[in-house]
Amino acid sequence: RIWLFKDHLPLLPNGKVNRQALRAHAETEAAGPAASDIEGEGLSTAEIALIESWTGVFARPGINLATTFISLGGDSLSYVSAYLATEEVLGAVPDGWTEMTIAELAAARVERNRFWSKVDSTMLIRAVSISFIVAYHFALSSIGNGFTGAFFVISGYLFGGIQLQEVFKGKSSAPILNSMKNIFIPTMVFTLIESAGVMLHGKAPPLNQLIMTADLVDYLKIEAQHIPLVGHEVSLWYVHALLKILLILYVATSLLPKAFKLMDRRFEFSLAMFGLGCIGRFLIPALIQPDILSHSVPELSTFQLAFTSNLATFMLGAVIANAPKGGTKGWLLALVAGYALLSGNFYGLTNGLTIAAAGFIMLTATRVTLPRPLAGLVITLSGASLYIYLSQFIFGLGVRALHGSNWPLMQTIAAMVGGVAVYMLWTSSVKLFGKVVTGRLAVPWLTRS
């Protein structure tokens, strides 16, 4: 019946229907009203505020009442920003908020408690882990090596509960690529900054830092040959390994049959990838180097750092996130305990203990109640964890340059505070960009005809 409405349809100069314009109009209608167009539409104050806040966090238009954090392609990096934006509007963030629509979230608004605040356990674990890792790097603490195990568990848990859910519901692996992009860009920015500093000292930046293969280098052999390291490429191994793990999962989910995704077999997929990861973590190292069975993998060896050795830890978190509800907690606790025990034997006691702690907490207490000031600190450190990890040596060495020698406490504090400052600057820039692209900020040189 298209001819009945021909006068109201977008037409080409030749009189034919402009199908491209029609399709764009349909997509706009499906997306719903933008934040700038919703006043007067009968929405509540909380709904309007959430749409405005999330539009800034995700830097995209078309957010509406049916939007969820997961449907926006949220990941572990945008998780904290969206959490804070939601808490500011609602007073407290409800359980399961990542799967709730904006309309459902607005209806769950409660009075803010002046003294106490609930935070997700993932945030607490990330905040504690990054604190110990940085303190260890600057020799303030002898405990810290192995805390990346908790990082991998939490990253996998968030991946399994957010991106993997969207992959199976949307039948597309694109959310994984989006997560990789969000990690790759800041990593490359800080890599280039540090490389520039190395070049200013008349040295060439290490190739493995630029091509992101720090997790594939055997630093024990380099030390044995008395070859000095240039820069701090060793510290980037975690991020490089994480990017490769996400790439593997992107390929694996892309190859899955459509019927498998339609049946929503996220748990089975997570369990299969966990089993594959265990081969790379335990079996292959034991076959190549049998004495590992009686001695832990040496620190900074390829076996410890490689993405193949950490895929299983990442997928353990995804298994926990996607386990069927009811009647599974007992064997999951046993799985975590067994895996942590093996990891402690192969990769050191601290690694095993942090994996066990992260796994047990995620299975028994997904949220914790903290005094509001402490909760604010935990949320901030959690959100800034990637930026603290990437920039820690830039700020730590700045203190050393001013002081003239190592000063562990001040270097650790500078690294943490500096990383938080970078995180705030980065997120503010993203929100500003979001206002520009959604038309909520007038920029003369963009609007000038």
Short mmCIF file of C-alpha atoms in Angstrom, two decimals:
data_model
loop_
_atom_site.label_atom_id
_atom_site.label_comp_id
_atom_site.label_asym_id
_atom_site.label_seq_id
_atom_site.Cartn_x
_atom_site.Cartn_y
_atom_site.Cartn_z
CA ARG A 1 0.00 0.00 0.00
CA ILE A 2 2.97 2.29 -0.34
CA TRP A 3 1.26 4.35 -3.06
CA LEU A 4 -1.38 5.55 -0.57
CA PHE A 5 1.28 7.48 1.40
CA LYS A 6 3.58 8.42 -1.48
CA ASP A 7 3.27 12.16 -0.82
CA HIS A 8 4.66 11.66 2.70
CA LEU A 9 7.63 9.44 1.78
CA PRO A 10 11.17 10.66 1.05
CA LEU A 11 11.65 10.67 -2.73
CA LEU A 12 14.61 10.72 -5.08
CA PRO A 13 14.80 13.37 -7.86
CA ASN A 14 13.46 10.77 -10.30
CA GLY A 15 10.31 10.33 -8.18
CA LYS A 16 11.25 6.93 -6.74
CA VAL A 17 11.17 6.21 -3.01
CA ASN A 18 14.45 7.06 -1.26
CA ARG A 19 14.88 3.70 0.48
CA GLN A 20 18.08 4.75 2.25
CA ALA A 21 16.39 7.75 3.87
CA LEU A 22 13.37 5.61 4.71
CA ARG A 23 15.59 3.01 6.38
CA ALA A 24 17.42 5.69 8.39
CA HIS A 25 14.07 7.12 9.53
CA ALA A 26 12.93 3.66 10.63
CA GLU A 27 16.13 3.12 12.62
CA THR A 28 15.70 6.49 14.32
CA GLU A 29 12.12 5.66 15.26
CA ALA A 30 13.20 2.27 16.60
CA ALA A 31 15.97 3.84 18.68
CA GLY A 32 13.50 6.09 20.46
CA PRO A 33 13.84 9.71 21.47
CA ALA A 34 17.21 11.25 22.19
CA ALA A 35 17.82 12.84 25.56
CA SER A 36 17.50 16.32 24.08
CA ASP A 37 14.04 15.56 22.67
CA ILE A 38 12.31 13.89 25.61
CA GLU A 39 11.19 16.86 27.68
CA GLY A 40 7.45 17.09 27.62
CA GLU A 41 7.03 13.44 26.58
CA GLY A 42 5.59 12.39 29.95
CA LEU A 43 8.82 10.85 31.25
CA SER A 44 9.72 11.02 34.93
CA THR A 45 12.59 13.08 36.25
CA ALA A 46 14.58 9.89 37.00
CA GLU A 47 14.02 8.54 33.47
CA ILE A 48 15.16 11.79 31.88
CA ALA A 49 18.22 11.98 34.16
CA LEU A 50 19.22 8.37 33.41
CA ILE A 51 18.90 8.89 29.66
CA GLU A 52 20.98 12.06 29.90
CA SER A 53 23.64 10.39 32.07
CA TRP A 54 23.95 7.23 29.97
CA THR A 55 24.08 9.26 26.76
CA GLY A 56 27.16 10.96 28.16
CA VAL A 57 28.76 7.72 29.37
CA PHE A 58 28.30 5.84 26.09
CA ALA A 59 28.69 8.82 23.73
CA ARG A 60 25.81 7.76 21.53
CA PRO A 61 22.29 9.01 20.73
CA GLY A 62 19.06 7.02 20.66
CA ILE A 63 19.07 5.86 24.29
CA ASN A 64 15.48 5.29 25.42
CA LEU A 65 13.38 3.67 28.13
CA ALA A 66 13.92 0.17 26.72
CA THR A 67 17.71 0.52 26.74
CA THR A 68 19.83 -1.65 29.03
CA PHE A 69 23.51 -1.44 29.91
CA ILE A 70 24.12 -4.71 28.08
CA SER A 71 22.25 -3.65 24.95
CA LEU A 72 24.51 -0.59 24.72
CA GLY A 73 27.56 -2.84 24.45
CA GLY A 74 28.70 -2.03 27.98
CA ASP A 75 31.92 -3.62 29.16
CA SER A 76 34.18 -3.73 32.19
CA LEU A 77 35.55 -0.24 31.43
CA SER A 78 32.19 1.54 31.04
CA TYR A 79 30.77 -0.53 33.91
CA VAL A 80 31.95 1.77 36.70
CA SER A 81 31.06 5.01 34.88
CA ALA A 82 27.54 3.75 34.20
CA TYR A 83 27.28 2.50 37.80
CA LEU A 84 28.23 5.91 39.19
CA ALA A 85 25.85 7.71 36.82
CA THR A 86 23.03 5.37 37.84
CA GLU A 87 23.79 5.71 41.56
CA GLU A 88 23.77 9.50 41.29
CA VAL A 89 20.24 9.41 39.89
CA LEU A 90 18.76 6.53 41.89
CA GLY A 91 20.50 6.90 45.23
CA ALA A 92 21.41 3.19 45.19
CA VAL A 93 22.02 0.79 42.33
CA PRO A 94 19.78 -2.33 42.43
CA ASP A 95 21.01 -5.90 41.98
CA GLY A 96 21.03 -7.04 38.37
CA TRP A 97 21.10 -3.44 37.13
CA THR A 98 23.05 -4.25 33.96
CA GLU A 99 20.07 -6.24 32.61
CA MET A 100 17.38 -3.74 33.68
CA THR A 101 15.90 -1.21 31.28
CA ILE A 102 16.07 2.49 32.05
CA ALA A 103 12.34 2.38 32.81
CA GLU A 104 12.87 -0.44 35.32
CA LEU A 105 15.83 1.32 36.90
CA ALA A 106 13.90 4.58 37.28
CA ALA A 107 11.09 2.70 39.01
CA ALA A 108 13.60 1.23 41.49
CA ARG A 109 14.69 4.62 42.81
CA VAL A 110 15.32 4.62 46.57
CA GLU A 111 16.42 7.11 49.22
CA ARG A 112 20.20 7.40 49.48
CA ASN A 113 21.68 6.11 52.75
CA ARG A 114 23.89 8.81 54.28
CA PHE A 115 26.35 6.40 55.89
CA TRP A 116 26.39 3.15 53.92
CA SER A 117 26.61 2.17 50.29
CA LYS A 118 26.49 -1.15 48.46
CA VAL A 119 29.14 -1.87 45.84
CA ASP A 120 29.57 -4.83 43.53
CA SER A 121 32.17 -7.32 44.75
CA THR A 122 33.93 -7.06 41.39
CA MET A 123 34.75 -3.45 42.22
CA LEU A 124 36.15 -4.32 45.64
CA ILE A 125 38.35 -7.09 44.22
CA ARG A 126 39.67 -4.87 41.43
CA ALA A 127 40.42 -2.01 43.83
CA VAL A 128 42.30 -4.26 46.27
CA SER A 129 44.18 -6.04 43.46
CA ILE A 130 45.42 -2.90 41.71
CA SER A 131 46.55 -1.47 45.06
CA PHE A 132 48.67 -4.54 45.85
CA ILE A 133 50.02 -4.76 42.28
CA VAL A 134 51.26 -1.16 42.28
CA ALA A 135 52.68 -1.46 45.80
CA TYR A 136 54.56 -4.59 44.69
CA HIS A 137 55.93 -2.90 41.57
CA PHE A 138 57.45 -0.12 43.68
CA ALA A 139 58.76 -2.52 46.35
CA LEU A 140 56.41 -1.16 49.00
CA SER A 141 54.97 -4.64 49.54
CA SER A 142 56.36 -8.13 49.04
CA ILE A 143 52.81 -9.30 48.30
CA GLY A 144 51.44 -8.44 44.88
CA ASN A 145 52.90 -10.88 42.42
CA GLY A 146 49.98 -13.13 41.51
CA PHE A 147 47.19 -10.61 42.04
CA THR A 148 46.71 -10.48 38.28
CA GLY A 149 45.01 -13.85 38.81
CA ALA A 150 42.15 -12.01 40.55
CA PHE A 151 42.16 -9.45 37.73
CA PHE A 152 41.63 -12.18 35.14
CA VAL A 153 38.82 -13.81 37.16
CA ILE A 154 36.96 -10.50 37.49
CA SER A 155 37.52 -9.57 33.84
CA GLY A 156 36.14 -12.96 32.83
CA TYR A 157 33.17 -12.63 35.19
CA LEU A 158 32.19 -9.25 33.73
CA PHE A 159 32.79 -10.50 30.19
CA GLY A 160 30.60 -13.54 30.81
CA GLY A 161 27.81 -11.53 32.38
CA ILE A 162 27.85 -8.62 29.92
CA GLN A 163 29.51 -9.10 26.52
CA LEU A 164 28.96 -12.83 26.19
CA GLN A 165 25.27 -12.37 27.03
CA GLU A 166 24.97 -9.76 24.28
CA VAL A 167 26.88 -11.99 21.83
CA PHE A 168 24.37 -14.80 22.31
CA LYS A 169 21.28 -12.58 22.44
CA GLY A 170 22.33 -10.42 19.52
CA LYS A 171 23.84 -13.33 17.58
CA SER A 172 26.87 -11.14 16.84
CA SER A 173 30.45 -11.06 18.15
CA ALA A 174 30.73 -7.29 17.65
CA PRO A 175 30.52 -6.47 21.42
CA ILE A 176 33.85 -8.26 21.92
CA LEU A 177 35.52 -6.11 19.27
CA ASN A 178 34.10 -3.00 20.96
CA SER A 179 35.63 -4.10 24.28
CA MET A 180 38.97 -4.71 22.60
CA LYS A 181 38.86 -1.23 21.10
CA ASN A 182 38.17 0.33 24.50
CA ILE A 183 41.24 -1.40 25.94
CA PHE A 184 43.49 -1.03 22.90
CA ILE A 185 43.15 2.76 22.51
CA PRO A 186 44.31 3.84 26.00
CA THR A 187 46.97 1.10 25.99
CA MET A 188 48.41 2.40 22.72
CA VAL A 189 48.26 6.02 23.95
CA PHE A 190 50.34 5.22 27.04
CA THR A 191 52.65 2.99 25.03
CA LEU A 192 53.41 5.86 22.68
CA ILE A 193 53.94 8.24 25.59
CA GLU A 194 56.44 5.90 27.24
CA SER A 195 58.11 5.16 23.89
CA ALA A 196 58.57 8.89 23.36
CA GLY A 197 60.23 9.14 26.78
CA VAL A 198 62.58 6.29 25.92
CA MET A 199 63.51 7.97 22.62
CA LEU A 200 64.24 11.24 24.41
CA HIS A 201 66.91 9.31 26.32
CA GLY A 202 68.48 8.27 23.02
CA LYS A 203 67.20 4.69 23.03
CA ALA A 204 64.88 2.76 20.74
CA PRO A 205 61.58 1.68 22.32
CA PRO A 206 61.20 -2.11 22.64
CA LEU A 207 59.41 -3.70 19.71
CA ASN A 208 57.33 -6.04 21.90
CA GLN A 209 55.85 -2.98 23.61
CA LEU A 210 54.76 -1.42 20.33
CA ILE A 211 53.32 -4.61 18.79
CA MET A 212 51.77 -5.67 22.13
CA THR A 213 53.57 -8.96 22.65
CA ALA A 214 55.01 -8.34 26.12
CA ASP A 215 53.28 -11.51 27.34
CA LEU A 216 55.20 -13.67 24.85
CA VAL A 217 58.72 -12.73 25.95
CA ASP A 218 60.83 -14.92 28.25
CA TYR A 219 62.28 -12.25 30.52
CA LEU A 220 64.23 -14.88 32.48
CA LYS A 221 66.44 -15.51 29.45
CA ILE A 222 66.90 -11.77 28.97
CA GLU A 223 68.01 -11.43 32.61
CA ALA A 224 70.31 -14.45 32.27
CA GLN A 225 72.02 -12.76 29.31
CA HIS A 226 72.37 -9.54 31.34
CA ILE A 227 70.48 -7.55 28.71
CA PRO A 228 68.98 -4.42 30.32
CA LEU A 229 65.28 -3.84 29.74
CA VAL A 230 64.25 -0.62 28.04
CA GLY A 231 61.18 1.06 29.53
CA HIS A 232 58.63 -0.96 31.47
CA GLU A 233 57.20 -3.22 28.80
CA VAL A 234 57.11 -6.11 31.28
CA SER A 235 54.33 -4.42 33.23
CA LEU A 236 52.13 -4.32 30.14
CA TRP A 237 52.00 -8.10 29.80
CA TYR A 238 48.61 -8.35 31.53
CA VAL A 239 46.88 -5.98 29.09
CA HIS A 240 48.56 -7.60 26.07
CA ALA A 241 47.47 -11.04 27.25
CA LEU A 242 43.92 -9.80 27.89
CA LEU A 243 43.63 -8.39 24.36
CA LYS A 244 44.74 -11.74 22.88
CA ILE A 245 42.24 -13.62 25.05
CA LEU A 246 39.44 -11.37 23.79
CA LEU A 247 40.62 -11.92 20.22
CA ILE A 248 40.47 -15.70 20.72
CA LEU A 249 36.95 -15.39 22.11
CA TYR A 250 35.90 -13.17 19.22
CA VAL A 251 37.06 -15.78 16.73
CA ALA A 252 35.53 -18.64 18.73
CA THR A 253 32.11 -16.97 19.07
CA SER A 254 32.15 -15.96 15.39
CA LEU A 255 32.59 -19.61 14.41
CA LEU A 256 29.76 -20.86 16.61
CA PRO A 257 26.74 -22.22 14.71
CA LYS A 258 23.71 -19.95 14.81
CA ALA A 259 21.61 -22.73 16.35
CA PHE A 260 24.05 -22.93 19.27
CA LYS A 261 23.62 -19.20 19.93
CA LEU A 262 19.85 -19.44 19.57
CA MET A 263 19.79 -22.07 22.31
CA ASP A 264 21.77 -19.60 24.47
CA ARG A 265 24.48 -22.06 25.47
CA ARG A 266 26.65 -19.46 27.17
CA PHE A 267 27.45 -21.71 30.10
CA GLU A 268 28.45 -24.65 27.88
CA PHE A 269 30.60 -22.35 25.76
CA SER A 270 32.29 -20.89 28.85
CA LEU A 271 32.95 -24.35 30.25
CA ALA A 272 34.42 -25.59 26.96
CA MET A 273 36.76 -22.60 26.68
CA PHE A 274 37.75 -23.06 30.32
CA GLY A 275 38.70 -26.68 29.57
CA LEU A 276 40.70 -25.58 26.53
CA GLY A 277 42.44 -22.97 28.66
CA CYS A 278 43.40 -25.59 31.26
CA ILE A 279 45.32 -27.45 28.56
CA GLY A 280 47.38 -24.32 27.89
CA ARG A 281 47.80 -23.51 31.58
CA PHE A 282 48.74 -26.91 33.01
CA LEU A 283 49.20 -29.68 30.44
CA ILE A 284 51.40 -27.98 27.84
CA PRO A 285 53.85 -26.45 30.38
CA ALA A 286 54.11 -29.83 32.15
CA LEU A 287 54.87 -31.60 28.86
CA ILE A 288 57.46 -29.06 27.73
CA GLN A 289 59.11 -28.61 31.13
CA PRO A 290 58.40 -31.62 33.41
CA ASP A 291 60.24 -30.16 36.42
CA ILE A 292 57.40 -27.62 36.73
CA LEU A 293 55.46 -30.36 38.53
CA SER A 294 57.87 -30.12 41.46
CA HIS A 295 58.79 -26.43 41.16
CA SER A 296 56.51 -23.48 40.44
CA VAL A 297 56.77 -21.68 37.12
CA PRO A 298 59.48 -19.00 37.54
CA GLU A 299 58.34 -15.40 37.75
CA LEU A 300 58.50 -13.52 34.42
CA SER A 301 58.85 -16.70 32.37
CA THR A 302 56.78 -17.14 29.21
CA PHE A 303 54.66 -19.83 30.87
CA GLN A 304 53.58 -17.40 33.56
CA LEU A 305 52.80 -14.45 31.29
CA ALA A 306 51.47 -15.93 28.04
CA PHE A 307 47.80 -15.49 27.18
CA THR A 308 47.55 -19.27 26.75
CA SER A 309 48.35 -19.68 30.45
CA ASN A 310 45.73 -17.16 31.55
CA LEU A 311 42.78 -18.00 29.29
CA ALA A 312 41.50 -20.58 31.79
CA THR A 313 41.54 -18.08 34.69
CA PHE A 314 39.58 -15.59 32.57
CA MET A 315 37.06 -18.23 31.54
CA LEU A 316 36.66 -19.41 35.15
CA GLY A 317 35.07 -16.03 35.81
CA ALA A 318 32.80 -16.47 32.77
CA VAL A 319 31.76 -19.93 34.01
CA ILE A 320 30.76 -18.44 37.38
CA ALA A 321 28.81 -15.63 35.68
CA ASN A 322 26.84 -17.98 33.43
CA ALA A 323 26.30 -20.98 35.70
CA PRO A 324 22.65 -22.12 35.91
CA LYS A 325 20.83 -20.82 38.95
CA GLY A 326 20.15 -23.23 41.81
CA GLY A 327 21.92 -26.42 42.81
CA THR A 328 25.26 -25.58 41.14
CA LYS A 329 27.07 -23.56 43.81
CA GLY A 330 28.57 -26.62 45.52
CA TRP A 331 30.36 -28.02 42.49
CA LEU A 332 31.36 -24.53 41.35
CA LEU A 333 33.03 -23.94 44.71
CA ALA A 334 34.81 -27.27 44.27
CA LEU A 335 35.87 -26.28 40.74
CA VAL A 336 37.28 -22.95 41.97
CA ALA A 337 39.09 -24.68 44.85
CA GLY A 338 40.62 -27.34 42.60
CA TYR A 339 41.68 -24.84 39.97
CA ALA A 340 43.16 -22.50 42.58
CA LEU A 341 45.07 -25.40 44.15
CA LEU A 342 46.60 -26.38 40.82
CA SER A 343 47.38 -22.75 40.01
CA GLY A 344 49.08 -22.32 43.38
CA ASN A 345 51.23 -25.36 42.69
CA PHE A 346 52.15 -24.25 39.16
CA TYR A 347 52.23 -20.46 39.43
CA GLY A 348 52.83 -19.65 43.07
CA LEU A 349 50.83 -19.54 46.28
CA THR A 350 49.70 -15.92 45.92
CA ASN A 351 48.27 -16.57 42.46
CA GLY A 352 46.29 -19.55 43.74
CA LEU A 353 45.00 -17.69 46.80
CA THR A 354 43.86 -14.62 44.85
CA ILE A 355 42.05 -16.78 42.30
CA ALA A 356 40.35 -18.70 45.11
CA ALA A 357 39.37 -15.50 46.93
CA ALA A 358 37.94 -13.87 43.80
CA GLY A 359 36.02 -17.00 42.82
CA PHE A 360 34.59 -17.64 46.29
CA ILE A 361 33.51 -14.01 46.72
CA MET A 362 31.74 -13.97 43.35
CA LEU A 363 29.89 -17.16 44.27
CA THR A 364 28.86 -16.16 47.77
CA ALA A 365 28.59 -12.35 47.93
CA THR A 366 28.11 -10.46 44.69
CA ARG A 367 27.60 -7.20 46.63
CA VAL A 368 29.12 -5.82 49.81
CA THR A 369 28.04 -2.95 52.08
CA LEU A 370 30.74 -0.42 52.96
CA PRO A 371 30.89 2.97 54.69
CA ARG A 372 30.07 5.54 52.02
CA PRO A 373 33.55 7.20 51.93
CA LEU A 374 35.24 3.80 51.60
CA ALA A 375 32.72 2.73 48.95
CA GLY A 376 33.52 5.87 46.97
CA LEU A 377 37.24 5.10 47.12
CA VAL A 378 36.66 1.48 46.06
CA ILE A 379 34.48 2.50 43.11
CA THR A 380 37.01 5.11 41.98
CA LEU A 381 40.02 2.77 42.17
CA SER A 382 38.05 0.05 40.41
CA GLY A 383 37.07 2.34 37.55
CA ALA A 384 40.60 3.70 37.27
CA SER A 385 42.33 0.30 37.51
CA LEU A 386 43.29 0.08 33.82
CA TYR A 387 44.61 3.65 33.77
CA ILE A 388 46.52 3.13 37.02
CA TYR A 389 48.03 -0.03 35.55
CA LEU A 390 49.07 1.70 32.32
CA SER A 391 50.42 4.94 33.80
CA GLN A 392 51.88 3.76 37.12
CA PHE A 393 55.54 3.96 36.10
CA ILE A 394 55.15 7.37 34.48
CA PHE A 395 54.03 8.88 37.80
CA GLY A 396 56.20 6.65 39.97
CA LEU A 397 59.35 7.53 38.08
CA GLY A 398 58.36 11.20 38.21
CA VAL A 399 58.62 10.99 41.99
CA ARG A 400 61.97 9.22 41.68
CA ALA A 401 63.26 11.96 39.38
CA LEU A 402 62.27 14.63 41.90
CA HIS A 403 63.49 12.75 44.96
CA GLY A 404 66.68 11.41 43.40
CA SER A 405 66.15 7.82 44.57
CA ASN A 406 63.49 5.19 45.08
CA TRP A 407 60.80 6.27 47.52
CA PRO A 408 58.33 3.35 47.56
CA LEU A 409 55.50 4.92 49.55
CA MET A 410 55.40 8.18 47.63
CA GLN A 411 55.87 6.40 44.29
CA THR A 412 52.92 4.13 45.05
CA ILE A 413 50.72 7.04 46.13
CA ALA A 414 51.72 9.08 43.06
CA ALA A 415 50.97 6.13 40.77
CA MET A 416 47.52 5.59 42.30
CA VAL A 417 46.54 9.27 42.42
CA GLY A 418 47.97 9.94 38.97
CA GLY A 419 46.10 6.98 37.48
CA VAL A 420 42.84 8.18 39.03
CA ALA A 421 43.42 11.67 37.60
CA VAL A 422 44.03 10.19 34.14
CA TYR A 423 40.87 8.10 34.47
CA MET A 424 38.80 11.16 35.38
CA LEU A 425 40.28 13.15 32.51
CA TRP A 426 39.63 10.29 30.08
CA THR A 427 36.02 9.74 31.15
CA SER A 428 35.34 13.50 31.11
CA SER A 429 36.66 13.65 27.57
CA VAL A 430 34.42 10.76 26.55
CA LYS A 431 31.38 12.47 28.07
CA LEU A 432 32.27 15.73 26.31
CA PHE A 433 32.61 13.83 23.05
CA GLY A 434 29.24 12.21 23.73
CA LYS A 435 27.61 15.63 24.09
CA VAL A 436 29.13 16.73 20.79
CA VAL A 437 28.04 13.68 18.78
CA THR A 438 24.54 13.72 20.26
CA GLY A 439 24.10 17.45 19.59
CA ARG A 440 23.79 18.41 23.27
CA LEU A 441 26.85 20.69 23.08
CA ALA A 442 27.12 23.45 20.54
CA VAL A 443 30.55 23.58 18.93
CA PRO A 444 30.87 26.60 16.62
CA TRP A 445 33.39 25.12 14.23
CA LEU A 446 31.20 22.01 13.85
CA THR A 447 27.94 23.88 13.30
CA ARG A 448 29.24 26.76 11.18
CA SER A 449 27.86 26.52 7.63
#
